[in-house]
Amino acid sequence: MKMITIALPKGRLAQEAAELFIKSSLTCINIMQETRKLVIEDENNNMRFLMVKPFDVPTYVEYGIADIGIVGKDVLLEQGKKVYELLDLGIGKCFIALAGPKGMKEELLNKPEKTIATKFPNITKEYFENVLDEDVQIIKLNGSVELAPILGLSDMIVDIVESGRTLRENGLEVYEKLYDISARLIINRASLKLKNEIEEIINHLERMIMQ
């Protein structure tokens, strides 16, 4: 059997993904106990797990360093990498939203020249241009996006929302829900054709999430 390499995103999603692999009887090792390792091997099941940053998962899969990856739909929408997206794993559920200062929705949505701060410039551009038919100024930030409208850097933000607590604590609210997000199983195009073991992994995971 050929070794299958799987890229997992560091953080909470990796924990949920690891549990899914164990429940699907694909591995018997506790991946999350190996917290400091970046490469974790399960020789009994011919699997190797790579712990990488979420935004890097599609790159590892596209270039064939990893055969399989687990990554949020938000990253796939933003990057548009050339990979196969085969399964919605039903974990890591959240949504991408347009948000801004509480009580100012109508005023800001009707503002002729808008500035949007976001970690997702491509998603934001696509939404405003293709859905709302608007041209907006987009400012890319790598973290603490909620600060932008508070400090006057932007009118609104486009960001991931789970419970909405962070927005509320900073005087912000959701204006529009853009996309539902969950973790997806992605596959390298060549690996799917050359490694028959991948089909078995997909079948195990599919049976698990359908239960």
Short mmCIF file of C-alpha atoms in Angstrom, two decimals:
data_model
loop_
_atom_site.label_atom_id
_atom_site.label_comp_id
_atom_site.label_asym_id
_atom_site.label_seq_id
_atom_site.Cartn_x
_atom_site.Cartn_y
_atom_site.Cartn_z
CA MET A 1 0.00 0.00 0.00
CA LYS A 2 1.15 3.52 -0.79
CA MET A 3 1.60 6.08 1.97
CA ILE A 4 -1.20 8.68 1.93
CA THR A 5 -0.31 12.18 3.10
CA ILE A 6 -3.05 14.28 4.66
CA ALA A 7 -2.75 18.01 5.38
CA LEU A 8 -4.68 19.16 8.46
CA PRO A 9 -5.23 22.78 9.47
CA LYS A 10 -3.72 23.72 12.82
CA GLY A 11 -6.22 24.73 15.49
CA ARG A 12 -9.67 23.62 16.53
CA LEU A 13 -10.58 22.24 13.11
CA ALA A 14 -7.64 19.82 13.31
CA GLN A 15 -9.10 18.43 16.54
CA GLU A 16 -12.49 17.83 14.90
CA ALA A 17 -10.84 16.34 11.80
CA ALA A 18 -8.68 14.02 13.91
CA GLU A 19 -11.77 12.76 15.75
CA LEU A 20 -13.46 12.12 12.41
CA PHE A 21 -10.54 9.97 11.20
CA ILE A 22 -10.56 7.95 14.44
CA LYS A 23 -14.34 7.44 14.37
CA SER A 24 -14.08 6.36 10.73
CA SER A 25 -11.52 3.68 11.75
CA LEU A 26 -8.94 5.20 9.42
CA THR A 27 -6.32 5.73 12.13
CA CYS A 28 -5.87 4.59 15.71
CA ILE A 29 -3.38 7.25 16.81
CA ASN A 30 -4.42 10.37 18.69
CA ILE A 31 -3.11 13.02 16.34
CA MET A 32 -3.75 15.86 18.77
CA GLN A 33 -1.53 14.33 21.46
CA GLU A 34 1.40 14.93 19.14
CA THR A 35 0.87 18.68 19.49
CA ARG A 36 4.43 19.81 18.79
CA LYS A 37 5.03 17.60 15.78
CA LEU A 38 4.42 18.98 12.31
CA VAL A 39 4.60 15.54 10.66
CA ILE A 40 2.83 12.61 12.35
CA GLU A 41 3.08 9.13 10.89
CA ASP A 42 0.69 6.22 11.33
CA GLU A 43 2.73 3.38 9.84
CA ASN A 44 0.10 0.74 10.63
CA ASN A 45 -2.40 2.48 8.36
CA ASN A 46 0.10 3.94 5.85
CA MET A 47 -0.88 7.52 6.64
CA ARG A 48 1.12 10.63 7.29
CA PHE A 49 -0.46 13.79 8.72
CA LEU A 50 0.94 17.27 8.12
CA MET A 51 0.00 20.06 10.55
CA VAL A 52 -0.04 23.29 8.54
CA LYS A 53 -1.66 26.72 8.64
CA PRO A 54 -5.26 26.64 7.34
CA PHE A 55 -4.53 28.95 4.39
CA ASP A 56 -1.63 26.68 3.33
CA VAL A 57 -3.64 23.42 3.15
CA PRO A 58 -4.84 23.88 -0.48
CA THR A 59 -1.30 24.76 -1.61
CA TYR A 60 0.14 21.54 -0.16
CA VAL A 61 -2.62 19.57 -1.88
CA GLU A 62 -2.46 21.40 -5.23
CA TYR A 63 1.29 20.79 -5.55
CA GLY A 64 1.02 17.14 -4.51
CA ILE A 65 2.93 17.38 -1.24
CA ALA A 66 -0.28 16.15 0.37
CA ASP A 67 -2.72 13.80 -1.33
CA ILE A 68 -5.65 14.89 0.84
CA GLY A 69 -6.49 18.04 2.79
CA ILE A 70 -9.14 19.21 5.18
CA VAL A 71 -9.89 22.92 4.97
CA GLY A 72 -12.68 25.42 5.45
CA LYS A 73 -14.82 26.39 2.46
CA ASP A 74 -13.83 30.02 3.16
CA VAL A 75 -10.21 29.24 2.23
CA LEU A 76 -11.29 27.46 -0.97
CA LEU A 77 -13.53 30.36 -2.00
CA GLU A 78 -10.74 32.84 -1.34
CA GLN A 79 -7.94 30.98 -3.09
CA GLY A 80 -9.56 29.13 -5.99
CA LYS A 81 -6.86 26.42 -6.01
CA LYS A 82 -6.88 23.61 -8.57
CA VAL A 83 -7.97 20.74 -6.32
CA TYR A 84 -10.94 18.38 -6.19
CA GLU A 85 -13.48 19.24 -3.49
CA LEU A 86 -15.22 15.94 -2.77
CA LEU A 87 -16.94 16.00 0.63
CA ASP A 88 -18.62 18.42 2.98
CA LEU A 89 -17.47 16.98 6.31
CA GLY A 90 -20.08 18.84 8.33
CA ILE A 91 -17.56 20.12 10.90
CA GLY A 92 -16.17 23.61 11.52
CA LYS A 93 -19.52 25.21 10.72
CA CYS A 94 -19.72 29.02 10.61
CA PHE A 95 -20.51 31.67 8.01
CA ILE A 96 -18.95 34.63 6.23
CA ALA A 97 -20.74 37.87 6.93
CA LEU A 98 -20.76 41.53 6.10
CA ALA A 99 -20.80 43.35 9.43
CA GLY A 100 -20.49 46.85 10.81
CA PRO A 101 -21.34 49.21 13.68
CA LYS A 102 -24.61 48.39 15.41
CA GLY A 103 -27.59 50.45 14.26
CA MET A 104 -25.87 51.81 11.14
CA LYS A 105 -26.78 49.12 8.63
CA GLU A 106 -29.04 51.19 6.34
CA GLU A 107 -26.76 54.21 6.40
CA LEU A 108 -23.63 52.27 5.55
CA LEU A 109 -25.22 49.96 2.97
CA ASN A 110 -26.56 53.03 1.14
CA LYS A 111 -23.25 54.89 1.32
CA PRO A 112 -22.03 55.49 -2.25
CA GLU A 113 -18.31 54.91 -1.55
CA LYS A 114 -17.66 52.07 0.87
CA THR A 115 -14.45 50.80 2.44
CA ILE A 116 -14.36 47.17 3.57
CA ALA A 117 -11.69 45.59 5.76
CA THR A 118 -11.26 41.83 5.51
CA LYS A 119 -9.01 38.78 5.55
CA PHE A 120 -10.83 37.69 2.38
CA PRO A 121 -10.30 40.28 -0.37
CA ASN A 122 -11.26 37.94 -3.23
CA ILE A 123 -14.51 36.81 -1.59
CA THR A 124 -15.34 40.43 -0.75
CA LYS A 125 -14.59 41.66 -4.28
CA GLU A 126 -16.65 38.87 -5.85
CA TYR A 127 -19.62 39.50 -3.57
CA PHE A 128 -19.76 43.26 -4.06
CA GLU A 129 -19.08 43.19 -7.80
CA ASN A 130 -21.16 40.16 -8.84
CA VAL A 131 -23.94 40.07 -6.24
CA LEU A 132 -24.42 43.73 -5.32
CA ASP A 133 -22.95 45.22 -8.53
CA GLU A 134 -20.87 47.68 -6.53
CA ASP A 135 -17.26 48.82 -6.66
CA VAL A 136 -15.78 49.16 -3.16
CA GLN A 137 -12.39 49.86 -1.66
CA ILE A 138 -11.00 46.75 0.05
CA ILE A 139 -8.36 46.82 2.76
CA LYS A 140 -6.72 43.45 3.53
CA LEU A 141 -5.97 42.72 7.17
CA ASN A 142 -4.49 39.58 8.69
CA GLY A 143 -6.15 39.72 12.09
CA SER A 144 -8.39 41.67 14.50
CA VAL A 145 -10.56 42.80 11.60
CA GLU A 146 -13.19 44.04 14.08
CA LEU A 147 -10.92 46.95 14.98
CA ALA A 148 -11.15 48.49 11.50
CA PRO A 149 -14.63 50.10 11.73
CA ILE A 150 -14.10 50.98 15.39
CA LEU A 151 -10.99 53.01 14.59
CA GLY A 152 -12.28 54.44 11.31
CA LEU A 153 -10.09 52.39 8.97
CA SER A 154 -13.17 50.98 7.23
CA ASP A 155 -16.95 51.36 7.12
CA MET A 156 -17.64 47.64 7.39
CA ILE A 157 -15.90 44.27 7.53
CA VAL A 158 -16.26 40.89 5.87
CA ASP A 159 -15.24 38.13 8.24
CA ILE A 160 -15.94 34.67 9.62
CA VAL A 161 -18.71 34.55 12.24
CA GLU A 162 -19.34 31.63 14.58
CA SER A 163 -21.36 32.72 17.60
CA GLY A 164 -21.24 36.46 16.87
CA ARG A 165 -19.95 37.14 20.37
CA THR A 166 -16.81 38.98 19.22
CA LEU A 167 -18.93 41.27 17.05
CA ARG A 168 -21.33 42.07 19.87
CA GLU A 169 -18.53 42.73 22.36
CA ASN A 170 -17.09 45.30 19.96
CA GLY A 171 -20.36 47.08 19.16
CA LEU A 172 -20.78 45.43 15.75
CA GLU A 173 -23.56 43.38 14.17
CA VAL A 174 -24.12 41.20 11.12
CA TYR A 175 -25.58 43.13 8.17
CA GLU A 176 -25.66 40.36 5.57
CA LYS A 177 -24.87 36.65 5.59
CA LEU A 178 -22.71 35.92 2.54
CA TYR A 179 -21.84 32.20 2.59
CA ASP A 180 -22.28 29.20 4.88
CA ILE A 181 -18.93 27.62 5.70
CA SER A 182 -17.88 24.14 6.79
CA ALA A 183 -14.81 21.92 6.43
CA ARG A 184 -14.29 20.21 3.09
CA LEU A 185 -12.24 17.21 2.00
CA ILE A 186 -9.99 18.15 -0.91
CA ILE A 187 -7.88 15.84 -3.07
CA ASN A 188 -4.88 16.31 -5.32
CA ARG A 189 -5.99 15.68 -8.90
CA ALA A 190 -3.18 13.26 -9.78
CA SER A 191 -3.38 11.40 -6.47
CA LEU A 192 -7.05 10.59 -6.98
CA LYS A 193 -6.17 8.80 -10.22
CA LEU A 194 -2.95 7.11 -9.07
CA LYS A 195 -3.64 6.06 -5.49
CA ASN A 196 -6.55 3.66 -5.10
CA GLU A 197 -6.35 3.91 -1.30
CA ILE A 198 -7.81 7.41 -1.47
CA GLU A 199 -11.15 6.05 -2.67
CA GLU A 200 -11.31 3.86 0.43
CA ILE A 201 -10.61 6.84 2.71
CA ILE A 202 -13.35 8.84 1.00
CA ASN A 203 -15.82 5.97 1.42
CA HIS A 204 -15.00 5.58 5.13
CA LEU A 205 -15.47 9.29 5.78
CA GLU A 206 -18.64 9.45 3.71
CA ARG A 207 -20.20 6.60 5.66
CA MET A 208 -19.23 8.26 8.93
CA ILE A 209 -20.76 11.65 8.16
CA MET A 210 -23.96 10.07 6.85
CA GLN A 211 -24.64 8.27 10.12
#
